[in-house]
Coordinates of C-alpha atoms and ligand atoms in Angstrom, one line a residue:
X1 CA 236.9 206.7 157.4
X2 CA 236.7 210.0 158.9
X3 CA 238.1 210.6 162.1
X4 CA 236.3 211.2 165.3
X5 CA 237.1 215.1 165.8
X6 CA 236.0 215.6 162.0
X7 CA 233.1 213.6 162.5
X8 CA 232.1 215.8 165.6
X9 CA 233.0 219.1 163.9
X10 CA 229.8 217.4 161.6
X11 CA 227.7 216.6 163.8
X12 CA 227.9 220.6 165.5
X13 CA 227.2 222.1 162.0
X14 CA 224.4 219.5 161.2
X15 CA 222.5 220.4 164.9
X16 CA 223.2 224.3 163.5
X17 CA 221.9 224.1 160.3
X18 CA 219.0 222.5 161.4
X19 CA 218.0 224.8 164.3
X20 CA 219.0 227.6 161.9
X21 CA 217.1 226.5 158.7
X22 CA 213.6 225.1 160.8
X23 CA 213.8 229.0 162.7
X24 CA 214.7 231.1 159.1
X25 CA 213.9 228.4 156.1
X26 CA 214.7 231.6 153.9
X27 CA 218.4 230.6 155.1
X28 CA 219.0 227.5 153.8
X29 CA 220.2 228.4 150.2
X30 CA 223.3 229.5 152.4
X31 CA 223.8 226.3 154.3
X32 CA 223.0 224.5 151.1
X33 CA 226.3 224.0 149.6
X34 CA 228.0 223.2 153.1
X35 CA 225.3 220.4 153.7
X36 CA 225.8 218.7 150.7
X37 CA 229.8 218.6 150.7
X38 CA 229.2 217.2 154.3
X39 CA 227.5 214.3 153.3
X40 CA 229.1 214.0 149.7
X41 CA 232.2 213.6 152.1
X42 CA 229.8 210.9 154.6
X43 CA 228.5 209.2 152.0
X44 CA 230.8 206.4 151.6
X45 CA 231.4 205.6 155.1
X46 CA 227.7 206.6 156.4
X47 CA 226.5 202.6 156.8
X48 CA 229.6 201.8 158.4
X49 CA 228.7 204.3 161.1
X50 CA 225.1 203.5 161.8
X51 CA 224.3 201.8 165.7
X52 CA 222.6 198.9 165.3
X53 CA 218.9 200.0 166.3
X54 CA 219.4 202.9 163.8
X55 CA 216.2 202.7 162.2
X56 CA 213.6 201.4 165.1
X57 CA 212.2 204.4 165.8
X58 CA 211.4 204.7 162.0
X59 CA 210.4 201.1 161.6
X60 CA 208.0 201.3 164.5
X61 CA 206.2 204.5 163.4
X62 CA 205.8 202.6 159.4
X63 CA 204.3 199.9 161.0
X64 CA 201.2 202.1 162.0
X65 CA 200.9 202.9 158.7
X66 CA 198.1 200.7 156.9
X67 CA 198.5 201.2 153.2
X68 CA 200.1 203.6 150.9
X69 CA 201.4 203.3 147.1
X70 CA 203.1 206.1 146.3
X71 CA 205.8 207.0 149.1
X72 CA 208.4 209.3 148.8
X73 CA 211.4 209.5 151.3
X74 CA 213.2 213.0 151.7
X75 CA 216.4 213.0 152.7
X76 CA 217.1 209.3 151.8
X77 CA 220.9 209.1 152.7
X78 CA 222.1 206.0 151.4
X79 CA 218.7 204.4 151.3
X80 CA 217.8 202.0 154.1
X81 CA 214.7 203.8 155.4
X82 CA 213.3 203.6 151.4
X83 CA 214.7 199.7 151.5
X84 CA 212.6 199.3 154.8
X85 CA 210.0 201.1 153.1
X86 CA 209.5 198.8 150.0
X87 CA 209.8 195.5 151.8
X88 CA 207.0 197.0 153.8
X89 CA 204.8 198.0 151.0
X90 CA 204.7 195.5 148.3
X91 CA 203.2 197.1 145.8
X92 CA 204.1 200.7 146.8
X93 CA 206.2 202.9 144.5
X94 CA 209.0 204.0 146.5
X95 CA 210.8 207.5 145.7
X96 CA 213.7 208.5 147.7
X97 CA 215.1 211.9 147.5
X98 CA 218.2 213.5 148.7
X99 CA 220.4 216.7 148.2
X100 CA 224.0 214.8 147.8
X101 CA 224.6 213.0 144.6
X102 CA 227.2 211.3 146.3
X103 CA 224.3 209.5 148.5
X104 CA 221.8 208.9 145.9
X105 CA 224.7 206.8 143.8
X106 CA 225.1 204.8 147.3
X107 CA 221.3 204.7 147.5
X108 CA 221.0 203.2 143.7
X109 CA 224.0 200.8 144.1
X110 CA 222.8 199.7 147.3
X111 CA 218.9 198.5 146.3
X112 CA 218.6 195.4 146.3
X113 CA 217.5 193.8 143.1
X114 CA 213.8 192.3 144.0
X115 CA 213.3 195.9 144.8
X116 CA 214.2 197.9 142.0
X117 CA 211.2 197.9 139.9
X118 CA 209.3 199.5 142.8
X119 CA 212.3 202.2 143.8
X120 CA 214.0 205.3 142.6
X121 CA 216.4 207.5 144.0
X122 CA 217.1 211.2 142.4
X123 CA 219.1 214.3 143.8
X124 CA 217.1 217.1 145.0
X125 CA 216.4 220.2 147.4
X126 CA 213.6 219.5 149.9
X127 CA 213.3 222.9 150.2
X128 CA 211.7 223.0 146.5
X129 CA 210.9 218.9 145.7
X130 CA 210.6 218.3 142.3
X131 CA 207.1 216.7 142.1
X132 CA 203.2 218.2 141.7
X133 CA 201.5 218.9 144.5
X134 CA 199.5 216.0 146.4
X135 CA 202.4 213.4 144.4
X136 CA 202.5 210.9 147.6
X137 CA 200.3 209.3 150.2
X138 CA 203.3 208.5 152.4
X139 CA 206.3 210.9 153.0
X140 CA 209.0 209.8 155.6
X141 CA 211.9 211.8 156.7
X142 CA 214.7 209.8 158.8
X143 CA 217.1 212.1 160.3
X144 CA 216.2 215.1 158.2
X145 CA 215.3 218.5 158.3
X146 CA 211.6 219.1 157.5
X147 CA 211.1 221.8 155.1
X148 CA 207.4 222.1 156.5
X149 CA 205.7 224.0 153.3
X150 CA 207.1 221.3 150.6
X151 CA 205.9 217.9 153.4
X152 CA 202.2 219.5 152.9
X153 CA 202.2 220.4 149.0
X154 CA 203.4 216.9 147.8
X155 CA 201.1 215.2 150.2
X156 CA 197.8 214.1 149.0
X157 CA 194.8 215.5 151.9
X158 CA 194.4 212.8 154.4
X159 CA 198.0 211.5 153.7
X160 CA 200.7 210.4 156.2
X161 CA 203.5 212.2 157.1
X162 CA 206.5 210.3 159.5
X163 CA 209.4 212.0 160.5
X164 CA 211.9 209.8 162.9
X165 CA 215.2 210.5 164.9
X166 CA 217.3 207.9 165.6
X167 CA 218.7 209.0 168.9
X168 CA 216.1 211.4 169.9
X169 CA 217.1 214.7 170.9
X170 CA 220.9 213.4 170.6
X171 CA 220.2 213.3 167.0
X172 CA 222.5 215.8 165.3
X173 CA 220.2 216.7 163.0
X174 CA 216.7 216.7 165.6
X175 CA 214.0 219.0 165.8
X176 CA 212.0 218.7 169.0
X177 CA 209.0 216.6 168.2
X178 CA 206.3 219.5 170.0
X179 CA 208.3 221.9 167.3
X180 CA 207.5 219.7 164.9
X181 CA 203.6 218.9 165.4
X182 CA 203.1 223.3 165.9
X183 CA 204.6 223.9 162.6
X184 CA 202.3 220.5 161.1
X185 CA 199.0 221.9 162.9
X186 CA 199.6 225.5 161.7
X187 CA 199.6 224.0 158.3
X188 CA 196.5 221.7 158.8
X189 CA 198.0 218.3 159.6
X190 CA 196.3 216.6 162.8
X191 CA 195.5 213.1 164.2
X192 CA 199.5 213.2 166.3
X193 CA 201.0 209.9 167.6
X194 CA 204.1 209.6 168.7
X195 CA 206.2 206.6 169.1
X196 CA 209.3 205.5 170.7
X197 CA 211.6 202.8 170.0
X198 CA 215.6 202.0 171.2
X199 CA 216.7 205.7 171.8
X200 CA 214.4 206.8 168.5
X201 CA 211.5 209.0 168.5
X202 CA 208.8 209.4 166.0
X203 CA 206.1 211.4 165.0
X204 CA 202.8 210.3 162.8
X205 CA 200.8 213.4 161.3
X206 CA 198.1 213.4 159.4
X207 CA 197.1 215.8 156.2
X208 CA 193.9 217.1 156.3
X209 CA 191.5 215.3 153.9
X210 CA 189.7 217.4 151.3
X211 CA 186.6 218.6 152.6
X212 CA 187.2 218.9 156.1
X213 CA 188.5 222.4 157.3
Ligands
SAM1 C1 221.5 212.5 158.7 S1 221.4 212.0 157.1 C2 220.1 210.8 157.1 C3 220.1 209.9 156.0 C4 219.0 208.8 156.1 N1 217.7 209.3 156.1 C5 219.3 207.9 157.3 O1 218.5 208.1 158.3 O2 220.3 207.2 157.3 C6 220.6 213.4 156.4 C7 220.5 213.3 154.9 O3 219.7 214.3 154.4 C8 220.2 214.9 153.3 N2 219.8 216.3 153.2 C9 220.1 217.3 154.0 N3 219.4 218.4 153.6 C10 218.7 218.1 152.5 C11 217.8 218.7 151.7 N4 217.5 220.0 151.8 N5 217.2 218.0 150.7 C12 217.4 216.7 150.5 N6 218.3 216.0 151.3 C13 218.9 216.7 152.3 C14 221.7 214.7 153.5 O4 222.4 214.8 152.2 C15 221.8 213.4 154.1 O5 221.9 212.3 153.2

């Protein structure tokens, strides 16, 4: 387990990266490789050091949700958003995506069995995600930094986006939810809600349906 002044050090370059990469996205490739030792390093300990209440911001916001059948979760971690997820929808496909291998093997050892039809987990980049456009009616980000471009190109028009923080603005990695709705409007999303639960926050968007401009 690490220790609490390496766990900090984490949690300072986490908030960084994200203010850095949501201000100058063309950044990231630099932050990148740093991001994904972090959590290769995290990824065996990361349940362990989850508060209980982790995920009820995120939980409360997919319970709005009426339907979807295709879902894809970016920035997956070890996989109990995308578990949540599936047990929600019961005869969605569930995708979860995230940039450290070593997270993804948790993620796949971790899904539980009456689940695995429905679910896969694969390493990639949300910067650049490695599906066609309009792939998902459901994309979900826990704890995560949006990469705003690539949430509206795999989204199918009049598809749900949710993006959650588990401790609000204490989050490490947190992007102020009125940030987050500007750079979703400017790109067409509308019909906002947000939601609170615990010390989570959550935001509901909505992708313009063909047609409508
Ligand atoms: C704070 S953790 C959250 C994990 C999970 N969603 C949760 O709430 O437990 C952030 C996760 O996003 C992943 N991540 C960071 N940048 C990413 C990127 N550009 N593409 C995909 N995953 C990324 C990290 O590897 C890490 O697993």
């Amino acid at each position: 387990m690490p220790g609490e002044l390496a766990r900090s050090a984490g949690r300072r370059f986490a908030r960084f990266a994200t203010n850095l990469t949501v201000r100058r996205p063309g950044l990231w490739p630099l932050l990148r490789p740093l991001m994904r030792f972090q959590f290769d390093w995290l990824a065996p300990y990361w349940d362990s050091l989850r508060e209980p209440g982790y995920l009820d911001a995120y939980e409360r916001a997919l319970a709005e949700v009426e339907a979807a059948r295709r879902i894809l979760d970016v920035g997956t971690g070890t996989g109990l958003g995308a578990f949540a997820i599936a047990e929600r929808f019961p005869a969605a496909e569930v995708v979860g995506v995230d940039l450290s291998a070593d997270m993804v093997a948790e993620a796949r050892r971790k899904t539980p069995p009456e689940l695995a039809e429905r679910m896969r987990f694969e390493q990639a980049d949300a910067a650049r995600l490695p599906f066609e456009d309009a792939s998902f009616d459901l994309v979900t980000l826990g704890n995560m930094i949006p990469f705003f471009d690539e949430l509206g190109r795999v989204l199918v028009p009049g598809g749900t986006l949710l993006v959650a923080f588990s401790s609000g603005p204490e989050t490490p990695i947190y992007v102020p939810l009125e940030r987050v709705q500007a750079e979703l409007e400017s790109r067409g999303f509308s019909q906002f809600a947000e939601l609170a639960a615990g010390t989570g926050t959550a935001l509901l968007a909505r992708k313009r349906p063909r047609g409508l401009s």
